[in-house]
XYZ file of C-alpha atoms in Angstrom:
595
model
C 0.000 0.000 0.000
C 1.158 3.525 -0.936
C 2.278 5.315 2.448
C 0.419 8.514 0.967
C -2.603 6.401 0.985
C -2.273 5.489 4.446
C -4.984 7.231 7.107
C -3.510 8.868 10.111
C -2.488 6.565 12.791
C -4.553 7.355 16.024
C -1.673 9.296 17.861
C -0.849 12.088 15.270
C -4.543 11.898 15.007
C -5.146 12.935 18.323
C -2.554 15.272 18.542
C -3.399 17.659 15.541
C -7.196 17.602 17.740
C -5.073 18.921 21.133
C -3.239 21.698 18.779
C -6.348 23.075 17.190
C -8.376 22.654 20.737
C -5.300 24.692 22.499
C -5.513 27.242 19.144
C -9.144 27.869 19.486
C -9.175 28.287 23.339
C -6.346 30.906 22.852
C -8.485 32.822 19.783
C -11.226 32.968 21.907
C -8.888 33.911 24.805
C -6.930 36.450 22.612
C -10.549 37.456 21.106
C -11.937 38.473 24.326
C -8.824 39.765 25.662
C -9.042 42.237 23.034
C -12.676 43.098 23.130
C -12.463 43.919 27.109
C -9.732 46.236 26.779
C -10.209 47.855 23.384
C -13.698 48.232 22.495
C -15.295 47.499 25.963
C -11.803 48.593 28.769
C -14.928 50.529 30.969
C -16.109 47.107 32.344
C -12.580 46.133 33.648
C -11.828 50.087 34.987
C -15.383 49.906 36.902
C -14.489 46.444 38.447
C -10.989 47.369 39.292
C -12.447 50.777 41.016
C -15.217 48.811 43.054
C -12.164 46.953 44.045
C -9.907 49.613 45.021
C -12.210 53.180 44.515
C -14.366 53.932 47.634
C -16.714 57.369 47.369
C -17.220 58.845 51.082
C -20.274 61.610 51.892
C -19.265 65.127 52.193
C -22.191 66.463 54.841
C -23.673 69.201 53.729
C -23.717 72.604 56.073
C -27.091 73.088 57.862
C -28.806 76.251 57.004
C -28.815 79.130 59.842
C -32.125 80.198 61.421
C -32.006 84.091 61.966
C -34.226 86.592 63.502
C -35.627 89.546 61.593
C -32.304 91.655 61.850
C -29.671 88.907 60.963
C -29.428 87.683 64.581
C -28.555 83.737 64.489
C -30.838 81.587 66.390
C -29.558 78.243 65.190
C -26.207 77.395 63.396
C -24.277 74.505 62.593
C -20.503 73.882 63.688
C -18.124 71.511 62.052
C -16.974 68.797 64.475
C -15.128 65.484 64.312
C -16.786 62.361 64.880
C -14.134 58.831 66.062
C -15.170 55.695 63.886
C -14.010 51.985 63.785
C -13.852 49.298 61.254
C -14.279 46.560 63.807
C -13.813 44.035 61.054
C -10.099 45.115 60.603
C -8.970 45.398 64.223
C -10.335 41.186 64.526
C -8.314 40.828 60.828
C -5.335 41.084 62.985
C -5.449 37.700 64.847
C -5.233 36.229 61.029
C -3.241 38.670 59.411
C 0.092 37.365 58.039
C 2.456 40.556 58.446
C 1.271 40.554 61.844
C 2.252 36.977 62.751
C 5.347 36.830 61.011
C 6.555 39.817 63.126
C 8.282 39.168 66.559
C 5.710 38.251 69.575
C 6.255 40.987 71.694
C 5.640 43.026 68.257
C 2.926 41.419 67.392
C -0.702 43.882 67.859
C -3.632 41.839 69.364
C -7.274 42.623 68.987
C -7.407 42.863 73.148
C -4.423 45.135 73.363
C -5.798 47.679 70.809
C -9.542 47.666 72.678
C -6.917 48.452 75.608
C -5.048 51.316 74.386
C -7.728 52.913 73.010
C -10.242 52.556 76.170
C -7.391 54.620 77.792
C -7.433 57.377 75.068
C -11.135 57.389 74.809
C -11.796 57.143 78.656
C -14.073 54.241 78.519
C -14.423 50.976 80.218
C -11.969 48.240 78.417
C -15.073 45.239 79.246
C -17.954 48.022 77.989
C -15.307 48.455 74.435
C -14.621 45.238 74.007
C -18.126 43.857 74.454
C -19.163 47.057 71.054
C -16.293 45.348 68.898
C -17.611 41.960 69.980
C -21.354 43.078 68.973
C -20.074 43.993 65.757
C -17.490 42.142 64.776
C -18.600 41.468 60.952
C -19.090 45.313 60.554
C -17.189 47.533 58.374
C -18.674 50.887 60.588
C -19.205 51.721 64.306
C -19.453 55.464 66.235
C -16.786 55.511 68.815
C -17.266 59.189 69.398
C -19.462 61.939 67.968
C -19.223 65.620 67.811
C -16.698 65.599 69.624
C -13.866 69.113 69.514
C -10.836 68.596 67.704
C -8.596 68.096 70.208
C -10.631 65.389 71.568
C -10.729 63.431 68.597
C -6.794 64.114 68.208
C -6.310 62.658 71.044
C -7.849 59.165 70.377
C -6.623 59.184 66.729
C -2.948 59.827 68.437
C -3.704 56.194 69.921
C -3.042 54.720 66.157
C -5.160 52.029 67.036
C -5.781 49.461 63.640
C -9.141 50.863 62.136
C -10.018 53.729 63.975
C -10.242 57.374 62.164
C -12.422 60.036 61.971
C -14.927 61.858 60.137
C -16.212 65.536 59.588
C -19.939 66.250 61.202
C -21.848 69.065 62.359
C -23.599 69.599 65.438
C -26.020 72.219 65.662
C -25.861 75.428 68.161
C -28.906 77.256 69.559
C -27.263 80.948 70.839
C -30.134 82.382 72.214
C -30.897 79.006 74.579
C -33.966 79.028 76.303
C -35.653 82.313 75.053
C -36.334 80.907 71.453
C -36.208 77.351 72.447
C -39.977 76.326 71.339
C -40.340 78.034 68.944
C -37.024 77.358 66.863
C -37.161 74.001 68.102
C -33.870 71.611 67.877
C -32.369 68.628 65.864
C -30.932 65.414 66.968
C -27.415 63.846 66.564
C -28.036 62.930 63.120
C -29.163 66.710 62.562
C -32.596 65.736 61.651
C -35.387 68.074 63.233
C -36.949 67.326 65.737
C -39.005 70.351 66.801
C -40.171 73.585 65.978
C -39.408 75.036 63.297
C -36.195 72.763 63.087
C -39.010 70.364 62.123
C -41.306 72.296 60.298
C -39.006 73.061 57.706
C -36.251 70.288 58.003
C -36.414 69.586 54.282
C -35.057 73.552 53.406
C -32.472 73.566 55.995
C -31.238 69.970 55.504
C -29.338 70.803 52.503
C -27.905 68.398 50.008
C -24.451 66.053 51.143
C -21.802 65.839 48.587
C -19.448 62.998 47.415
C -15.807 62.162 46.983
C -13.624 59.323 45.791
C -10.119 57.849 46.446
C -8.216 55.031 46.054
C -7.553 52.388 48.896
C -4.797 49.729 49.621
C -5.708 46.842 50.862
C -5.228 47.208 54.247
C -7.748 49.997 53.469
C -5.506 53.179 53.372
C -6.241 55.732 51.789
C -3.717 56.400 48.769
C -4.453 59.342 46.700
C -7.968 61.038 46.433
C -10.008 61.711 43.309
C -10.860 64.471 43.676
C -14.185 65.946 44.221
C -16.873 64.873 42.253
C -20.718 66.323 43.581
C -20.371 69.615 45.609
C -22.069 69.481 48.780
C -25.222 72.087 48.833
C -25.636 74.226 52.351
C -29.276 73.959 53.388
C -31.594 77.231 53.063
C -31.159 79.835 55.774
C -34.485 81.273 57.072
C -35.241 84.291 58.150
C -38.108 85.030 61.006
C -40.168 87.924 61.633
C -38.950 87.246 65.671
C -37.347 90.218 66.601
C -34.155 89.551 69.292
C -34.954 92.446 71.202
C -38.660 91.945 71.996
C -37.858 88.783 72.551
C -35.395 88.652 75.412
C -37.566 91.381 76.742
C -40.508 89.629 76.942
C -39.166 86.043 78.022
C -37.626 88.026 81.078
C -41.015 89.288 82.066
C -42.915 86.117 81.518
C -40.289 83.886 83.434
C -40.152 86.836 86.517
C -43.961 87.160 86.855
C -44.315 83.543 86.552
C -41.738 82.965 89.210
C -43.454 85.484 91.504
C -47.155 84.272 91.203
C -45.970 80.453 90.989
C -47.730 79.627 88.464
C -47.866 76.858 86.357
C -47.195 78.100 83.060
C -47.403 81.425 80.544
C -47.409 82.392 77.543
C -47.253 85.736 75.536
C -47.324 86.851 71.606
C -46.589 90.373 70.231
C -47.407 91.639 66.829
C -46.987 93.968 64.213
C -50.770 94.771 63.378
C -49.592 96.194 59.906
C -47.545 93.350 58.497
C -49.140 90.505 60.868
C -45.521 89.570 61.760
C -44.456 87.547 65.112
C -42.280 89.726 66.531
C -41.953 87.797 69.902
C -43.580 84.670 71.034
C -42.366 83.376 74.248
C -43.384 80.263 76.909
C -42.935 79.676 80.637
C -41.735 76.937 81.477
C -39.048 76.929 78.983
C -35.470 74.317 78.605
C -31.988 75.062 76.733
C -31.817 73.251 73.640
C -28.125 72.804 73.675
C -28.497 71.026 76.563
C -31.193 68.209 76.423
C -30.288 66.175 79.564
C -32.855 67.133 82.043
C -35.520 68.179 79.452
C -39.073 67.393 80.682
C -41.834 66.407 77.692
C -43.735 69.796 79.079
C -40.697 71.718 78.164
C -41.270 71.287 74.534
C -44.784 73.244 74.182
C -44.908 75.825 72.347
C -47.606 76.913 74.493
C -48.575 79.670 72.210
C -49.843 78.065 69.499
C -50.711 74.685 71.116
C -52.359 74.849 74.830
C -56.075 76.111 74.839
C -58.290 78.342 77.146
C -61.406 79.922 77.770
C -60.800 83.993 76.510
C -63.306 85.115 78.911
C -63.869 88.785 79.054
C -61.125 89.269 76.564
C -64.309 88.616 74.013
C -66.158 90.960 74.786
C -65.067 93.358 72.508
C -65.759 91.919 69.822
C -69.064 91.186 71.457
C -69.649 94.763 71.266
C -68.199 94.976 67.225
C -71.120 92.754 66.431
C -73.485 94.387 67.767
C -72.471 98.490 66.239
C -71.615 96.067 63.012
C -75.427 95.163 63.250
C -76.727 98.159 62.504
C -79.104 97.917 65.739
C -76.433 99.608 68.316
C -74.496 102.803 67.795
C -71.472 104.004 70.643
C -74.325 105.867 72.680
C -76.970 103.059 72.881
C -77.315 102.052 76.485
C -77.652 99.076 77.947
C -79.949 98.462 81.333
C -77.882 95.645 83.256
C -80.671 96.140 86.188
C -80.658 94.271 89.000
C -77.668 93.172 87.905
C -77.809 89.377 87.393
C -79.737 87.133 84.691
C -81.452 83.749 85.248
C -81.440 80.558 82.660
C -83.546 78.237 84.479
C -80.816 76.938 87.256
C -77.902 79.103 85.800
C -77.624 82.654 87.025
C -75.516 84.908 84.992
C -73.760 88.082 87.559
C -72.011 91.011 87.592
C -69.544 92.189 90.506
C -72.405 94.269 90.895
C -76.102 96.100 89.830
C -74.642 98.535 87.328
C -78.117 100.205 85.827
C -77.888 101.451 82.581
C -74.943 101.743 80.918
C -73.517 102.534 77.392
C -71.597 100.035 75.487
C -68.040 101.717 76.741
C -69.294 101.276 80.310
C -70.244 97.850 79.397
C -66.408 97.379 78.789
C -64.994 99.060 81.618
C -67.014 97.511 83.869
C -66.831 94.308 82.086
C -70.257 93.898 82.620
C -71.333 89.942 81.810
C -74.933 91.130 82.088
C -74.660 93.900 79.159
C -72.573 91.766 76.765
C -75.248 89.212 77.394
C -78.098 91.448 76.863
C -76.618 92.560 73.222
C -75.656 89.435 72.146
C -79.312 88.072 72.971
C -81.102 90.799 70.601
C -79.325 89.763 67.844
C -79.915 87.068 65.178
C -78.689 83.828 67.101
C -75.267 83.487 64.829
C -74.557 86.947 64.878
C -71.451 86.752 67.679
C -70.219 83.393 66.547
C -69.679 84.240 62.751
C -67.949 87.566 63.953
C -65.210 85.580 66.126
C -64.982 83.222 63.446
C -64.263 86.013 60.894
C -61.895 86.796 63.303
C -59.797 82.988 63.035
C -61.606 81.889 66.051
C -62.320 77.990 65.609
C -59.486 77.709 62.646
C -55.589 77.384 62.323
C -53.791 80.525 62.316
C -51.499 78.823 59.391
C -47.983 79.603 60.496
C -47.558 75.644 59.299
C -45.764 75.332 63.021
C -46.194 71.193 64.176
C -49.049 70.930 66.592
C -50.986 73.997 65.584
C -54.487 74.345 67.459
C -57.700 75.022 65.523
C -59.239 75.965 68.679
C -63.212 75.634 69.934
C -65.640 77.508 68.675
C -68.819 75.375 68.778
C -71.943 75.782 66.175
C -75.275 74.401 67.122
C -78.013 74.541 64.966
C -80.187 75.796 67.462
C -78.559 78.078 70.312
C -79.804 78.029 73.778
C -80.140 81.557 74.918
C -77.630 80.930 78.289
C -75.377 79.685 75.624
C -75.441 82.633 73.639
C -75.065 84.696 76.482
C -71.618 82.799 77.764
C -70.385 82.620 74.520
C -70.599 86.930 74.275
C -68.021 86.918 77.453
C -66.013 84.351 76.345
C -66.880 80.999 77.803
C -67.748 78.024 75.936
C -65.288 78.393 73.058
C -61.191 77.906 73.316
C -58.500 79.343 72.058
C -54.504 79.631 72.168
C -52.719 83.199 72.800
C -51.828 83.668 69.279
C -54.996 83.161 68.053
C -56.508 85.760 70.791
C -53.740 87.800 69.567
C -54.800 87.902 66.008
C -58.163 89.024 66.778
C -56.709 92.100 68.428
C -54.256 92.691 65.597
C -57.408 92.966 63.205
C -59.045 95.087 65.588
C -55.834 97.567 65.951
C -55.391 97.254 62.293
C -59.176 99.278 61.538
C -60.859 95.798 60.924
C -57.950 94.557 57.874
C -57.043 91.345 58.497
C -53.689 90.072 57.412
C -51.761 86.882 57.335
C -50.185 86.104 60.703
C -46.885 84.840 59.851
C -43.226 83.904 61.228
C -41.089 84.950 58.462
C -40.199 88.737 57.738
C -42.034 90.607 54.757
C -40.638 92.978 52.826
C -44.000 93.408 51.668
C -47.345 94.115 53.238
C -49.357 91.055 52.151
C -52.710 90.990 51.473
C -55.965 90.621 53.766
C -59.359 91.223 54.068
C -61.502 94.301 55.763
C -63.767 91.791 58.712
C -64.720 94.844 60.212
C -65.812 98.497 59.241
C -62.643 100.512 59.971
C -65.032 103.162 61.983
C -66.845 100.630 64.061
C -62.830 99.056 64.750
C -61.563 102.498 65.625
C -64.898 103.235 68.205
C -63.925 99.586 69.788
C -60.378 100.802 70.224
C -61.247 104.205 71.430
C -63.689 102.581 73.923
C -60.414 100.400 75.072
C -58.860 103.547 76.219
C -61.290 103.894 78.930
C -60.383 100.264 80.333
C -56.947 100.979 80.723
C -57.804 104.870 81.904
C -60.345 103.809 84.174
C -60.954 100.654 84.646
C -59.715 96.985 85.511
C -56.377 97.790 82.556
C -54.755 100.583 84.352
C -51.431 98.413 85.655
C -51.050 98.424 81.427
C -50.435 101.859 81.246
C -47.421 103.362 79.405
C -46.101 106.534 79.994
C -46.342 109.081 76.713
C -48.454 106.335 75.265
C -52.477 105.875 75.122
C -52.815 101.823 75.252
C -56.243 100.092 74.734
C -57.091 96.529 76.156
C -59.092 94.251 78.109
C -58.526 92.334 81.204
C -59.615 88.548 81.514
C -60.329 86.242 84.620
C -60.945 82.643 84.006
C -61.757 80.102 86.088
C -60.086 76.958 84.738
C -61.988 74.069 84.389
C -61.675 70.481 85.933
C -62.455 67.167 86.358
C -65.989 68.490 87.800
C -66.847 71.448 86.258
C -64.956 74.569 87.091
C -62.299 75.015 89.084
C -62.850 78.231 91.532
C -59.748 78.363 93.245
C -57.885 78.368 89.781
C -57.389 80.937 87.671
C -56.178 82.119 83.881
C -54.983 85.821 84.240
C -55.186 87.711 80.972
C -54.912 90.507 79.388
C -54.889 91.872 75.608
C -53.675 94.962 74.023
C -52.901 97.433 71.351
C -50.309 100.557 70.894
C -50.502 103.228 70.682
C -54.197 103.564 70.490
C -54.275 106.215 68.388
C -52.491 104.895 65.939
C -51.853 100.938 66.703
C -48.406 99.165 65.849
C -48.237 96.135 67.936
C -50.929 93.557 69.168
C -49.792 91.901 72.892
C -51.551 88.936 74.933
C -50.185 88.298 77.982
C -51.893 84.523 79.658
C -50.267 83.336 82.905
C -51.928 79.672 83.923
C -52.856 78.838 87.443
C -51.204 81.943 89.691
C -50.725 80.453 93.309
C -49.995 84.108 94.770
C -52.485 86.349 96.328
C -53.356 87.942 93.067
C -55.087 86.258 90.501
C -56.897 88.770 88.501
C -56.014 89.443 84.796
C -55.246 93.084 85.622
C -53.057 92.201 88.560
C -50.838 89.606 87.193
C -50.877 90.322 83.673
C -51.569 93.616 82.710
C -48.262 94.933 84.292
C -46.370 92.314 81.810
C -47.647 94.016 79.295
C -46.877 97.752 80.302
C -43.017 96.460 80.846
C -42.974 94.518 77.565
C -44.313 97.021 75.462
C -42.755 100.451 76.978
C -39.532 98.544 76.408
C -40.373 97.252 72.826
C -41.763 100.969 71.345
C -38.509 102.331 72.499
C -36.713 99.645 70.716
C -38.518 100.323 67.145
C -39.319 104.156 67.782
C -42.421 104.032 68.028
C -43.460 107.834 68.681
C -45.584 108.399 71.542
C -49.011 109.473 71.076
C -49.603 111.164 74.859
C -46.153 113.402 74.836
C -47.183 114.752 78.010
C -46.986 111.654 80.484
C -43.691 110.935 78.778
C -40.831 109.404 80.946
C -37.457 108.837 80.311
C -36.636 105.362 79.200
C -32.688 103.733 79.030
C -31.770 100.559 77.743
C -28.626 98.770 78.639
C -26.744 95.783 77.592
C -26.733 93.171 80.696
C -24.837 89.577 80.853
C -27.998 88.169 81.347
C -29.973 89.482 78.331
C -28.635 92.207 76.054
C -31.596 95.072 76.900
C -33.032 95.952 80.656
C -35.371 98.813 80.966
C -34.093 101.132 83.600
C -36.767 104.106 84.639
C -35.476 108.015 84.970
C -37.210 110.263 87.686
């Protein structure tokens, strides 16, 4: 047979199969060799960086609460925080540079805990037993916001997986005085409270991002550089004015420590723009200092806790009616024999007063009178003009907890219902709402807004009440303060108008008549009104109880001191006395009287 003609034997056979087997496997080899580092290299950059590229979270700057003239009520401050990678300090038991050096050389997982329990001033059995709990984690908090040198001192430790990060921990300069109402955040700088809360999402601001490289013993080797920016959160600007602040939270917390009572509250503001220029509570905490706080410390017991006005409503008791058409400023009222029977319920007055006109009816605070005109009018007459007013809804500053208040409807009114309803019993309401419905009275009838935020801009309202008929009201306030239960509100060189109030709280069974709500409302200068006040001190334990003993004089301190402060001119020149303000340690403005 012809050798040419001879088939493979079985050996060469198999051999030329390995060759072209081994040749394909290195095409296809070659093939994708070529595809993942020519036309597709971003796949084997993007595994090597998950490998090697870490990105880290730069937090981004809290934005700054201010008052009305740039004063900060809440800032941020850069600390450090201490971390640990527990995972690496238990690496070192099984980590092969670390046993191959000497014994005496070698770093233990126990020894580390040690030395840094020293630097950190902990408990070496409390560390150990954190690093035991987390073990398999790549993260734990050692120390947060801590100062600098703190944290340089346990970093100078150099114990295996411990370092430290940038945070920021949130400052609250003015303390106490704007504690509810600014509110505060927690560790994590989340709000928690007030305003802090209200608008957490605007002063949050956006974190930013950075890369860098790592070894494998997790060092950092070069960064990357910075790739998102870090946003600062939104400052925000109130209509709370510093001055009239300080200067009412002193006189709330002094009369409240002097009648012992159980709590206060007070709201000024600017009738025009319907600004908060000061609302301040009793009792009160320090937000930068959380560790005794009490849950009651957190009311904002301005907005929130609700009362019976009492004869704070009569006013506008006496709006409805000249808004009626059916009384005019000399209609009189006959409150003989001074006293009015519902079946069981007997309705009084301190005593028989006759007949009176509608300004006596205020002065006096006569129950009888108000009751009378409210009774001759159509049966919904009184309630729709408090709820005109923003009796019965939100105010709408969008603060957490708002009230609504009470103000009850019924389809069909019982006439001793009417009648308590035109002094100011049976309905409920918070001091800011009380002091809105004086602002639209001081304001001839135009309500605006209320708001916390400063406006460059007078906003819009609506007229609720003829701007004669609101001027009359005022004008008839005059007399309460001139001559009757207001006078401790008097203001030198100023004409104020307001009304006293005397509550009796109510209890388990019914009202309470050894407890008291002490009240009083006002407007200045009367002539010409700027600023709306209520003044409501809860439960006085002293010897005086009555609206124009305990509060009334808060409000002649607060606001003598407050029209100096904005220049208010003085409408009655004549009684004019000379007023200096001085810086103190305690707050930065004290009123001190000339002779």
């Amino acid at each position: 047979m012809n050798t040419n003609e001879r088939s493979l034997s079985p050996s060469r056979w198999r051999l030329y199969l390995v060759y072209g087997i081994a040749f394909l496997l290195f095409a296809v080899a070659a093939g994708r060799l070529f595809y993942l580092t020519v036309l597709d290299k971003e796949f084997l950059q993007n595994q090597g960086e998950m490998r090697a590229v870490r990105t880290e979270s730069i937090p981004a700057t809290r934005g700054m609460i201010l008052d009305r003239n740039g004063e900060p009520l809440a800032v941020s401050t850069p600390t450090w925080t201490v971390i640990a990678n527990p995972r690496d300090l238990w690496a070192l038991a099984e980590d092969p540079k670390n046993l191959a050096k000497p014994v005496g050389e070698r770093k233990t997982p126990e020894q580390e805990i040690a030395r840094l329990a020293e630097a950190m001033g902990v408990g070496s059995a409390l560390l150990k037993e954190r690093f035991e709990a987390n073990r398999n984690k790549g993260f734990m908090y050692l120390k947060r916001q801590i100062p600098p040198h703190e944290a340089e001192a346990i970093l100078d430790a150099e114990v295996v997986g411990v370092s430290k990060i940038k945070e920021y921990k949130r400052f609250y300069p003015a303390g106490e005085v704007t504690a509810q109402v600014v509110g505060f955040t927690n560790i994590d700088d989340k709000g928690q409270e007030g305003l802090e809360l209200a608008y957490d999402q605007a002063l949050q601001g956006k974190p930013g991002e950075f890369s860098y490289m790592k070894d494998l013993k997790g060092n950092i080797i070069r960064t990357l550089g910075q790739e998102v920016p870090e946003q600062a959160g939104e400052n925000i600007e109130l209509s709370i004015d510093m001055r009239l602040q300080y200067l009412a939270y002193r006189e709330l917390k002094a009369v409240v420590t002097e009648q012992r009572a159980s709590s206060a509250s007070a709201v000024i503001l600017d009738v025009r723009t319907g600004e908060v220029l000061a609302m301040v509570n009793q009792p009160s905490f320090n937000p930068n200092d959380r560790s005794d706080l009490e849950p009651e410390e957190l009311r904002n017991r301005a907005v929130i806790d609700l009362f019976e006005p009492g004869s704070t409503m009569k006013p506008f008791s006496v709006t409805a009616a000249l808004r009626s058409g059916q009384y005019n400023t000399e209609s009189i009222i006959d409150t003989s024999p001074g006293y009015m029977k519902f079946g069981r319920y007997t309705i009084r007055d301190f005593r028989n007063y006759g007949k009176i006109n509608l300004e006596t009816v205020l002065v006096k605070s006569s129950n009888v009178g108000t009751s009378h005109i409210a009774l001759s009018l159509p049966q919904d007459t009184i309630w729709n003009m408090f709820y005109e007013l923003g009796i019965g809804s939100p105010v709408g500053l969008g603060f957490p907890g708002e009230t609504t208040g009470k103000l009850p409807m019924h389809p069909k009114w019982h006439p001793s219902e009417i009648a308590t309803l035109s002094y100011g019993y049976g309905l409920a309401v918070s001091t800011l709402q009380l002091a809105q419905a004086y602002m639209v009275l001081a304001n001839h009838g135009y309500k605006v807004p209320v708001t916390l935020f400063k406006q460059d801009m007078p906003p819009q309202g609506e007229q609720v009440i003829p701007a004669n008929i609101a001027q009359d009201v005022v004008h008839m306030l005059q007399a309460v303060v001139t001559e009757g239960s207001g006078k401790k509100a008097q203001i030198p060189g100023y004409n104020v108008a307001g009304k006293t109030g005397t509550v009796h709280k109510v209890g388990e069974g019914g009202y309470a008549y050894d407890q008291y709500i002490s009240l009083f409302a006002g407007v200045v200068p009367a002539t010409n009104p700027r600023l709306a006040m209520v003044v409501m001190v809860n439960d006085p334990k002293g010897r005086k109880y009555y609206g124009g003993e305990v509060s009334a004089p808060v409000f002649s301190r607060v606001m003598e001191g407050a029209l100096t402060m904005l220049n208010i001119p003085p409408d009655r020149p004549e009684g004019l006395r000379e007023v200096r303000l001085e810086e103190t340690d305690k707050a930065p403005y004290r009123i001190v009287q000339g002779n």
